[in-house]
mmCIF file of C-alpha atoms in Angstrom:
data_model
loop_
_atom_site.group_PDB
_atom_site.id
_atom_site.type_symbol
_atom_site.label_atom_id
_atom_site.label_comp_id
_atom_site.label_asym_id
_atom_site.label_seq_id
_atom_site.Cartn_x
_atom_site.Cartn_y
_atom_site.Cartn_z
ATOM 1 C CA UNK A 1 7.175 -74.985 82.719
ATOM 2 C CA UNK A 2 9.677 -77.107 81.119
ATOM 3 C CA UNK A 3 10.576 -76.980 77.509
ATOM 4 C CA UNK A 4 11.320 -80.163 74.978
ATOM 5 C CA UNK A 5 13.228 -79.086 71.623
ATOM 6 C CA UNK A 6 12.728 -81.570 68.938
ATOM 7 C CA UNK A 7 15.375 -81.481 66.586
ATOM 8 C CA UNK A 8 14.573 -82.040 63.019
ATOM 9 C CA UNK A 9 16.287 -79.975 60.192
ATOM 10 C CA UNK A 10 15.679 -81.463 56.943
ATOM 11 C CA UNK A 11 13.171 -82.035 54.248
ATOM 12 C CA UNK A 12 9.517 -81.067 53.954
ATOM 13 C CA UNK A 13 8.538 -84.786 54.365
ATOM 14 C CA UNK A 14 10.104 -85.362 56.734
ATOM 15 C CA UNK A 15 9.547 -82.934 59.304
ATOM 16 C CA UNK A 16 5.673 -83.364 58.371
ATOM 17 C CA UNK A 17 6.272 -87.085 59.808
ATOM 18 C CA UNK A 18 7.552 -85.677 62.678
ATOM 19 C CA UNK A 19 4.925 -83.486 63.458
ATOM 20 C CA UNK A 20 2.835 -85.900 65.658
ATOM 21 C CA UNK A 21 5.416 -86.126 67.949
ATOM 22 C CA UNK A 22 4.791 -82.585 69.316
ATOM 23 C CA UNK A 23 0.922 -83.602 69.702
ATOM 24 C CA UNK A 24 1.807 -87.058 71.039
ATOM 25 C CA UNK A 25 3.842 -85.320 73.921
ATOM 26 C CA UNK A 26 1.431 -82.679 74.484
ATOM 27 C CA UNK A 27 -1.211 -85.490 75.129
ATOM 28 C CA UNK A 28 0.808 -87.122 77.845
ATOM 29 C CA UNK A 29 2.705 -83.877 79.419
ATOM 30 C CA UNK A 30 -0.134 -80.506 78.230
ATOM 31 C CA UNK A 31 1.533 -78.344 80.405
ATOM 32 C CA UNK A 32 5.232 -78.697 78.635
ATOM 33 C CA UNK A 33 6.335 -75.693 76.121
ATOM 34 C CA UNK A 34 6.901 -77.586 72.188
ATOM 35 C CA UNK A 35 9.827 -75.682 70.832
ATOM 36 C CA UNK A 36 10.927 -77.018 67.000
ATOM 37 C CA UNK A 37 14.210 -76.942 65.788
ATOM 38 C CA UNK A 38 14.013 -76.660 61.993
ATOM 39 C CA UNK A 39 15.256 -74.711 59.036
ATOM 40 C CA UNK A 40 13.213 -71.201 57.220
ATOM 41 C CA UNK A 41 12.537 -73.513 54.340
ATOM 42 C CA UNK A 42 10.242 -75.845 56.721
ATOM 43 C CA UNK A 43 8.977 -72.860 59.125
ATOM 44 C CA UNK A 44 5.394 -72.741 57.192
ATOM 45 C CA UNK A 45 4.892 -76.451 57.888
ATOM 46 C CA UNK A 46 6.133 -76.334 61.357
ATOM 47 C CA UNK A 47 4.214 -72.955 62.599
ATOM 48 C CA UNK A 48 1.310 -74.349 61.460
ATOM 49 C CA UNK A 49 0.921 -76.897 63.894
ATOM 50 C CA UNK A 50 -0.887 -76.066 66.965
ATOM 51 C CA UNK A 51 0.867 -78.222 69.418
ATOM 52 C CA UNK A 52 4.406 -76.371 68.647
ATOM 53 C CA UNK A 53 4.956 -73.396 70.710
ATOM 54 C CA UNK A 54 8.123 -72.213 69.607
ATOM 55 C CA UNK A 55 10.132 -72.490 66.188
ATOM 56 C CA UNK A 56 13.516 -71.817 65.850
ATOM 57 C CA UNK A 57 15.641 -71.955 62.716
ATOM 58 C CA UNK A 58 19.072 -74.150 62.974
ATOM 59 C CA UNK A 59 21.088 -71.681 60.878
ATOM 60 C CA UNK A 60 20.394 -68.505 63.300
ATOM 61 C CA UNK A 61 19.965 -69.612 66.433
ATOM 62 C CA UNK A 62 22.292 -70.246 69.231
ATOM 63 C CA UNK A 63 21.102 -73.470 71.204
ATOM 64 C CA UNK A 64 22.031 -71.613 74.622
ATOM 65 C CA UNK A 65 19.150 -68.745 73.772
ATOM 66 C CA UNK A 66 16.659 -71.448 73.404
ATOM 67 C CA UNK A 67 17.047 -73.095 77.260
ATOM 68 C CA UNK A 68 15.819 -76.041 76.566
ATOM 69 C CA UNK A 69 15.280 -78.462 79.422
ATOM 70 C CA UNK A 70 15.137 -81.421 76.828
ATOM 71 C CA UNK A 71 16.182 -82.026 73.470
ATOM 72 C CA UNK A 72 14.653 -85.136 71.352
ATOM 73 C CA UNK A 73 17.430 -85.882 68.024
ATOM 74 C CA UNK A 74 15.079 -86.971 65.603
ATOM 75 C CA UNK A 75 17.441 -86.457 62.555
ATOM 76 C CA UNK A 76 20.854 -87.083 64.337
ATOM 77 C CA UNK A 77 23.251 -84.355 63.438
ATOM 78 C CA UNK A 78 26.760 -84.155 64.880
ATOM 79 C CA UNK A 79 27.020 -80.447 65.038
ATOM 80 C CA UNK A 80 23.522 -79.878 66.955
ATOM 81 C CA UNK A 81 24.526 -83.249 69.255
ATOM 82 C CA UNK A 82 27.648 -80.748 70.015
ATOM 83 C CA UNK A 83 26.001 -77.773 70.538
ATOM 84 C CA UNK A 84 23.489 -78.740 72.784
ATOM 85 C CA UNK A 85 25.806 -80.916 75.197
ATOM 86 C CA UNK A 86 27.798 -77.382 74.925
ATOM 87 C CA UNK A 87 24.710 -75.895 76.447
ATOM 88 C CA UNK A 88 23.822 -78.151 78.447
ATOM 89 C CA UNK A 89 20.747 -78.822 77.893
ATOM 90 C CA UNK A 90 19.489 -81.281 80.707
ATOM 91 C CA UNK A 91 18.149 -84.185 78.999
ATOM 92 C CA UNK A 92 19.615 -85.290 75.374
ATOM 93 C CA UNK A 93 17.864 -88.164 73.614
ATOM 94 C CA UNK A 94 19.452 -89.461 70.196
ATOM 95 C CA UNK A 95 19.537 -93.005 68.961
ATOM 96 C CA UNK A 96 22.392 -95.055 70.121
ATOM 97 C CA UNK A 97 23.069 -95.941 66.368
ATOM 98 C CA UNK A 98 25.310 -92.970 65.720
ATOM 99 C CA UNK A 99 28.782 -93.068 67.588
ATOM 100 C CA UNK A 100 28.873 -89.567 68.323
ATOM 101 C CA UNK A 101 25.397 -90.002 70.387
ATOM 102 C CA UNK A 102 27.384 -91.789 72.601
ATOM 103 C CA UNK A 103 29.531 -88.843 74.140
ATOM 104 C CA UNK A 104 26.656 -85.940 73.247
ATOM 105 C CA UNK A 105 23.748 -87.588 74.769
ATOM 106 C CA UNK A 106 22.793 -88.809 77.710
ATOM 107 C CA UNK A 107 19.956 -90.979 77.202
ATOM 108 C CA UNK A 108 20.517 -93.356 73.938
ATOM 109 C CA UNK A 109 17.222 -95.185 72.290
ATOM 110 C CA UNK A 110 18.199 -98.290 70.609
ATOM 111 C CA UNK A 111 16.207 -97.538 67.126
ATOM 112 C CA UNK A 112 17.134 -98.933 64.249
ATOM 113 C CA UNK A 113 15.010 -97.871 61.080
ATOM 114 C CA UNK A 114 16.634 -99.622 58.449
ATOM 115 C CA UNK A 115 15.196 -103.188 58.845
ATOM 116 C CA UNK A 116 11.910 -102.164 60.916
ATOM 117 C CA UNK A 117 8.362 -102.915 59.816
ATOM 118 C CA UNK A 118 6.732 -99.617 61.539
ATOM 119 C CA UNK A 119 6.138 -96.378 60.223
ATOM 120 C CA UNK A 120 8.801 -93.719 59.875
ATOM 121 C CA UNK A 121 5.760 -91.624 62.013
ATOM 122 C CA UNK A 122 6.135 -94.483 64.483
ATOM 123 C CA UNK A 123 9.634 -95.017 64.448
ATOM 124 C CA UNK A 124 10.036 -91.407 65.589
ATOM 125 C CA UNK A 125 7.825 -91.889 68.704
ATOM 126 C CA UNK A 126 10.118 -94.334 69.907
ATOM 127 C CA UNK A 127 12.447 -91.625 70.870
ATOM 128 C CA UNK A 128 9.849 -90.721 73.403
ATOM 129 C CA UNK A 129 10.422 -93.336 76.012
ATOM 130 C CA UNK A 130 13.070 -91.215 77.967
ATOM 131 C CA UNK A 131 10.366 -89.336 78.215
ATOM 132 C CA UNK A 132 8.192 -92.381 79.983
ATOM 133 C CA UNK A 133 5.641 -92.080 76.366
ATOM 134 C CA UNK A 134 5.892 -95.740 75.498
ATOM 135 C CA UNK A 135 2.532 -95.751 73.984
ATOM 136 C CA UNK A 136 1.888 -97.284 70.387
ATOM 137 C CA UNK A 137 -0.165 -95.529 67.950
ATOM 138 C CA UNK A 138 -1.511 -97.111 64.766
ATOM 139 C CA UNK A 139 -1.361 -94.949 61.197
ATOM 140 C CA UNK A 140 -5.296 -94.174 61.734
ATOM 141 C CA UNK A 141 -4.868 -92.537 65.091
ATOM 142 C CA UNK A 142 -1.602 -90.357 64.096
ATOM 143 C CA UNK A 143 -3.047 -88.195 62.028
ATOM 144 C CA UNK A 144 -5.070 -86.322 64.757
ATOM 145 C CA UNK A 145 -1.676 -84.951 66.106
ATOM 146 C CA UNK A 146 -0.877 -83.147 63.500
ATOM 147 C CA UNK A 147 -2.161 -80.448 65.056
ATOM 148 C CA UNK A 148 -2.844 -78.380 61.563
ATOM 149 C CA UNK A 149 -5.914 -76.313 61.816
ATOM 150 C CA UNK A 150 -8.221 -75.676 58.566
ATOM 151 C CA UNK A 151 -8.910 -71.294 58.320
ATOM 152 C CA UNK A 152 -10.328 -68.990 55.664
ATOM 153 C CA UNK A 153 -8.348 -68.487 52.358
ATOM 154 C CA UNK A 154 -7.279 -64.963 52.342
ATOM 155 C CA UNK A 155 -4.531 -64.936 49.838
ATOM 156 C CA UNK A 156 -5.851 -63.571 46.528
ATOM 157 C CA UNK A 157 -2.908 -65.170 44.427
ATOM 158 C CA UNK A 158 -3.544 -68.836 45.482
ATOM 159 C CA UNK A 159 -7.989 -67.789 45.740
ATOM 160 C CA UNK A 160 -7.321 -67.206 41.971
ATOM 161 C CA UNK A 161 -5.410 -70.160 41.160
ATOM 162 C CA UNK A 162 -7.905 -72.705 42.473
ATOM 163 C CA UNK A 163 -11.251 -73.348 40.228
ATOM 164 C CA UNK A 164 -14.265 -73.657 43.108
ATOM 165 C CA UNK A 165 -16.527 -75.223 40.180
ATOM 166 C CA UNK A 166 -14.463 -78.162 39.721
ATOM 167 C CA UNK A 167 -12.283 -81.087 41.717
ATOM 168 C CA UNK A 168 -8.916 -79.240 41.842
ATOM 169 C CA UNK A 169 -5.973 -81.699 42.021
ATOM 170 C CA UNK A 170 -2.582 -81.504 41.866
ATOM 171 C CA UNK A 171 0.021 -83.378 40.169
ATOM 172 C CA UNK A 172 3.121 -83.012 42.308
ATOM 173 C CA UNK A 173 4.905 -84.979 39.328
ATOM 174 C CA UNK A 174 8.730 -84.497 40.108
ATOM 175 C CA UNK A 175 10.687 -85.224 44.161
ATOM 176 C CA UNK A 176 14.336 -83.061 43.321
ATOM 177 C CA UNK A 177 15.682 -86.930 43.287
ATOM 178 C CA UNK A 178 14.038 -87.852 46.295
ATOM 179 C CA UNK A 179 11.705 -90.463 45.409
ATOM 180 C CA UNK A 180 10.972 -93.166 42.631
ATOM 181 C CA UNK A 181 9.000 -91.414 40.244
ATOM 182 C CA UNK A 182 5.830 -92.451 38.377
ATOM 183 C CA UNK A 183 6.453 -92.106 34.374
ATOM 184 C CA UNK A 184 6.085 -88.161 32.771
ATOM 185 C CA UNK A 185 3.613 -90.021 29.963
ATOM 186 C CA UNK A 186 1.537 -91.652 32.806
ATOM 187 C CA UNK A 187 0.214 -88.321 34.663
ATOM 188 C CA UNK A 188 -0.342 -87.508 30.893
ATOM 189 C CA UNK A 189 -2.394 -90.335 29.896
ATOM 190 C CA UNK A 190 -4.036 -90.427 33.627
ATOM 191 C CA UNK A 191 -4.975 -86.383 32.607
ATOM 192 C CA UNK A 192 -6.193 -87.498 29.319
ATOM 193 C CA UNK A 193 -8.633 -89.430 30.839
ATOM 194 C CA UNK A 194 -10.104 -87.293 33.763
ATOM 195 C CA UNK A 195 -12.809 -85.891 32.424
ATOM 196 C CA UNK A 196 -12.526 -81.839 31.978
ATOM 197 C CA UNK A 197 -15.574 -80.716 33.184
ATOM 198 C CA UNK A 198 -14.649 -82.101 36.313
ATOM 199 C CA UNK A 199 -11.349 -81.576 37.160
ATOM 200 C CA UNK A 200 -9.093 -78.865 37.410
ATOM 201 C CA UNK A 201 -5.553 -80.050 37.283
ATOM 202 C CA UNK A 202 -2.385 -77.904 38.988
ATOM 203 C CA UNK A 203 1.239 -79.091 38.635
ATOM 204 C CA UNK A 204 3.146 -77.918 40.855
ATOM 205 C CA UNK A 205 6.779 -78.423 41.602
ATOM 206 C CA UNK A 206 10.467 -75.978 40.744
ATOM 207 C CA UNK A 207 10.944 -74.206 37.882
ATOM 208 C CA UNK A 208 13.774 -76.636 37.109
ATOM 209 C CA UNK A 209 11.497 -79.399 37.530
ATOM 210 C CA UNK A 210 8.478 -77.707 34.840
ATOM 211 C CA UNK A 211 11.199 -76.819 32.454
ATOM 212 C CA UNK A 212 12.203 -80.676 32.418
ATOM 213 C CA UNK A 213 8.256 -81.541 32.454
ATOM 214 C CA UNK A 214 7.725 -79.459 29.864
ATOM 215 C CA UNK A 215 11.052 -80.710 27.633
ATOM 216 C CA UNK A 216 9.951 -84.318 28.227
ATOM 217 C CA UNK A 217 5.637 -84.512 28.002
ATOM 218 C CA UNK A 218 5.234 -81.145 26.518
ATOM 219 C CA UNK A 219 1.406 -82.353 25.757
ATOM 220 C CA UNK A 220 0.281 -82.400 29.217
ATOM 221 C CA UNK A 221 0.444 -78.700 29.424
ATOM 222 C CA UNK A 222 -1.230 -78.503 26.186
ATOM 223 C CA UNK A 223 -4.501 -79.944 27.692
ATOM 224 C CA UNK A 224 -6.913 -77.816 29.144
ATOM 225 C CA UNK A 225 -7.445 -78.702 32.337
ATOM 226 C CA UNK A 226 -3.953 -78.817 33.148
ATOM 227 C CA UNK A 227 -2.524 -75.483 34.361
ATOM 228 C CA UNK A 228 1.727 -74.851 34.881
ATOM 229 C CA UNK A 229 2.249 -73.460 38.109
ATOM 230 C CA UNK A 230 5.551 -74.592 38.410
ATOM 231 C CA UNK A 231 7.857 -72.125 40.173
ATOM 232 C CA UNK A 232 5.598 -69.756 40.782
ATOM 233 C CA UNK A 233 4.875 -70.571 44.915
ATOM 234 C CA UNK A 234 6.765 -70.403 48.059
ATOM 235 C CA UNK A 235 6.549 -73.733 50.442
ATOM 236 C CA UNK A 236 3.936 -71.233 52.501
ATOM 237 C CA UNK A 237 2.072 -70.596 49.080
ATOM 238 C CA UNK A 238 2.264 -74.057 48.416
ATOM 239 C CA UNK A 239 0.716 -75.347 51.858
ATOM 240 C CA UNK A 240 -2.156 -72.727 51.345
ATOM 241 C CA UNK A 241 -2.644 -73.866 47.696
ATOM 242 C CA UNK A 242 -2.620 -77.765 49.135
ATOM 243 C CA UNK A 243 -4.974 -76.821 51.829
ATOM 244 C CA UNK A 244 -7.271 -75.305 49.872
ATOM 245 C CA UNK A 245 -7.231 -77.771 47.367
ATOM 246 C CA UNK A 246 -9.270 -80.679 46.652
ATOM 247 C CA UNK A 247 -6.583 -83.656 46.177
ATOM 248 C CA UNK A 248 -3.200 -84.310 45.259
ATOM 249 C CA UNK A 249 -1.237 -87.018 43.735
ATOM 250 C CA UNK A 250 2.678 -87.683 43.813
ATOM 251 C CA UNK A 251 4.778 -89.798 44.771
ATOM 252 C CA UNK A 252 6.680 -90.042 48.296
ATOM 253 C CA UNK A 253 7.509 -86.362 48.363
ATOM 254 C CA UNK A 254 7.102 -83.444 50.959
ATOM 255 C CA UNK A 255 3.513 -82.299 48.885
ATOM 256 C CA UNK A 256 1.947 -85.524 49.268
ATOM 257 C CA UNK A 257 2.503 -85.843 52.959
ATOM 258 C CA UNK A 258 1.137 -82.064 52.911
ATOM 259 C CA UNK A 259 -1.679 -82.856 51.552
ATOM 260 C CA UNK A 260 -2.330 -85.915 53.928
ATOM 261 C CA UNK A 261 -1.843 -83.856 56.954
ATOM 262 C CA UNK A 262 -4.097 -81.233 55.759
ATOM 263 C CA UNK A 263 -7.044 -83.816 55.543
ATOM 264 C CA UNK A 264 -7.803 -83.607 51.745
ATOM 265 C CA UNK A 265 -7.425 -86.643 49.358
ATOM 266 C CA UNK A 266 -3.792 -87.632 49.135
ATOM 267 C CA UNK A 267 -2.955 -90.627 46.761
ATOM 268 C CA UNK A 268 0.921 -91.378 46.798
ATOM 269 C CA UNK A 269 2.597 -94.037 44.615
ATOM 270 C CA UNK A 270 4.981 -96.265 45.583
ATOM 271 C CA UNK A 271 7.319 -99.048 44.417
ATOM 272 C CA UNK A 272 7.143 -102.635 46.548
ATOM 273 C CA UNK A 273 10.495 -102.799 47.980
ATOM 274 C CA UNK A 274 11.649 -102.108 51.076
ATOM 275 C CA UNK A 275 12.796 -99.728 52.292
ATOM 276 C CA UNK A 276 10.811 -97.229 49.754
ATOM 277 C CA UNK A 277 7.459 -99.190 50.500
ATOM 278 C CA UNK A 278 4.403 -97.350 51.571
ATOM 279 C CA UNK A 279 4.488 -99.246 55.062
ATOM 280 C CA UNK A 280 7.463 -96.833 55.863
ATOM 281 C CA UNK A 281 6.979 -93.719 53.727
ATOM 282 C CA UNK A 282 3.094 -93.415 53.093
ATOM 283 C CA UNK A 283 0.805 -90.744 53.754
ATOM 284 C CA UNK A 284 -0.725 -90.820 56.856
ATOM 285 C CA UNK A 285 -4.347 -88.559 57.081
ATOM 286 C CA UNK A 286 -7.863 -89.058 57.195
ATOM 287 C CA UNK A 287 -8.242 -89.425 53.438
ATOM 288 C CA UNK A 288 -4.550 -90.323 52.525
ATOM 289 C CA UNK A 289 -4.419 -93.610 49.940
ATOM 290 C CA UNK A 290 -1.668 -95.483 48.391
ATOM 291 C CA UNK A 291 -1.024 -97.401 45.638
ATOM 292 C CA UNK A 292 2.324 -100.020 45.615
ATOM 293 C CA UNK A 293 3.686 -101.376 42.175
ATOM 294 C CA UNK A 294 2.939 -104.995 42.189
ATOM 295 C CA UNK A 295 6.222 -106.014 40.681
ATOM 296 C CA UNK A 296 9.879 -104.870 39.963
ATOM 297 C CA UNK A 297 11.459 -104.037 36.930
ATOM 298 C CA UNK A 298 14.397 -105.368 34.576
ATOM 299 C CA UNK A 299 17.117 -107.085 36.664
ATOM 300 C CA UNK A 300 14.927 -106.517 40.074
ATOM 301 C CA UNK A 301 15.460 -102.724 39.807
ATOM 302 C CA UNK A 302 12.393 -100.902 41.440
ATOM 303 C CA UNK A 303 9.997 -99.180 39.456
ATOM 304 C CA UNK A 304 6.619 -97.704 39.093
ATOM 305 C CA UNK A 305 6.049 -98.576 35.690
ATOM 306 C CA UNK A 306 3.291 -101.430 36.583
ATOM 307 C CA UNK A 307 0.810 -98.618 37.840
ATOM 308 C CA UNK A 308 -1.170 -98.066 35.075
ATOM 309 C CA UNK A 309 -2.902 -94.444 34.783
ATOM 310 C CA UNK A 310 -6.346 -96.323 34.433
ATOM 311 C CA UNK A 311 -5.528 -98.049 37.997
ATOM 312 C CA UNK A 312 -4.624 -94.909 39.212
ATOM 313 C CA UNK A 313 -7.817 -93.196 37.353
ATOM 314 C CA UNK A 314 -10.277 -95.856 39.495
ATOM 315 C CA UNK A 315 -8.879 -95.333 42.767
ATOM 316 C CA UNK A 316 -9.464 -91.092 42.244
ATOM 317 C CA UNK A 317 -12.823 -91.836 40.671
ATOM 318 C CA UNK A 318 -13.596 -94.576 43.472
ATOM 319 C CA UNK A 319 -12.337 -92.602 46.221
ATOM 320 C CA UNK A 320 -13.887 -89.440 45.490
ATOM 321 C CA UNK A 321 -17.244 -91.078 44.846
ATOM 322 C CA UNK A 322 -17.224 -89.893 41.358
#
């Protein structure tokens, strides 16, 4: 049986976008062992799919243990592109648009992301035609390779977070400087007006990033409805928590693409420009949404300010058939 290592060792996001490509290869080639090279911080995400056979974590793993018969460089690094020509691993696909692909691999994909109109999902399939998987999938049809499987909640801390009488969403407000954020005093005028007797309202995020919530909109933890969990969850707490949950809204950040991929109501925010646009970077699931800012701010400078929190309040509302 031969084994494909995909290489992908950075953020939550973005492995979660690579995902598919484990059940896209598994479609074509069943009988071929998925082994995922990662990092601990992303194991929860990447053990949970059902199409990857194998993880292995970047930092403490040799690439010669794993005896790989193909590796797939889906976030080029220089030192893994050295280490697994070192152990010669048979096949070694990378994108021809980093020099040092050019003496590591073997088999170069001329992919250029920057300027493209597809999917960052999509763009990463592309690296499959070494392979002979040449086949184009649209946004619907990717999120069946996930691979995630729904199961019984059987952790008591995260069972007593969640309140099974109400909608339980979460406000993922902050992205550690990742994304364009919507406004602090948006989520708290959007909270304002969900009703309470409906919804249950978790933010989540670092302690770092509640302490600066909390400094900033102080009054949106004031309300009710809306319970600090900030800090208090590992990224395998947090998946549970998301899975278990009813909805989530954010802006591009690992959560939201969680919560897309686990099939419950994801609604991500996004500014209009390229490349930040939700035609690259939105949430791809069965009852993933998106919202785009219509216009830019002072001087042309991106922003979310134009999505008002009673836009934002119809599309929940309308989505959720409330």
């Amino acid at each position: 049986m031969s084994k494909i290592l995909i290489s992908r060792t950075d953020s939550l996001g973005d492995v979660i976008l690579t995902l598919p490509m484990a059940g896209v290869i598994k479609k074509f080639r069943p009988e071929t062992k998925i082994a995922f090279l990662g990092t601990s911080y992303t194991q929860p995400l990447i053990e949970k799919s059902a199409y990857v056979d194998e993880f292995y974590d970047w930092h403490e793993t040799g690439l010669e243990s794993i005896r790989a018969d193909t590796i797939i460089h889906v976030f080029p690094q220089r030192k893994i592109a050295m280490s697994a020509k070192k152990a010669k691993t048979g096949l070694r696909i990378g994108t021809s648009h980093r020099l040092y692909h050019w003496w590591t691999c073997n088999r170069l994909v001329n992919l250029g992301r920057k300027n493209s109109s597809l999917h960052e999902a999509q763009l990463n399939l592309k690296l499959l035609k070494p392979l002979g998987i040449e086949q184009d999938f649209s946004l619907e049809a990717l999120h069946r390779f996930y691979g995630w499987e729904e199961g019984p909640l059987e952790n008591e801390k995260i069972a007593s977070i969640l309140n099974k009488k109400k909608f339980t969403l979460i406000f993922h407000m902050k992205s550690k400087g990742s994304a364009m954020e919507w406004p602090l005093h948006c989520y708290l005028e959007l909270a304002e007006q969900l009703p309470e007797e409906t919804f249950q309202i978790l933010a989540t995020g670092t302690s770092e990033e509640g302490k600066e919530i909390a400094d900033v909109c102080p009054k949106i933890f004031q309300l009710d409805h809306v319970q600090d969990i900030t800090g208090r969850l590992t990224v395998a707490e947090l998946v549970l928590l998301i899975q278990h949950a009813d909805g989530l809204l954010g802006c591009s950040t690992g959560p939201l693409h969680i919560a897309a991929a686990a099939g419950i109501f994801a609604l991500g925010l996004y500014p209009s420009e390229r490349p930040m646009h939700a035609g690259r970077w939105g949430p791809i699931g069965k009852k993933a949404h998106f919202i785009e800012a219509r216009i830019s701010g002072r001087r042309g400078k991106p922003t979310l300010e134009d999505i008002s929190a009673s836009n934002v309040k119809e599309t929940v509302l309308s989505c959720l058939g409330l």
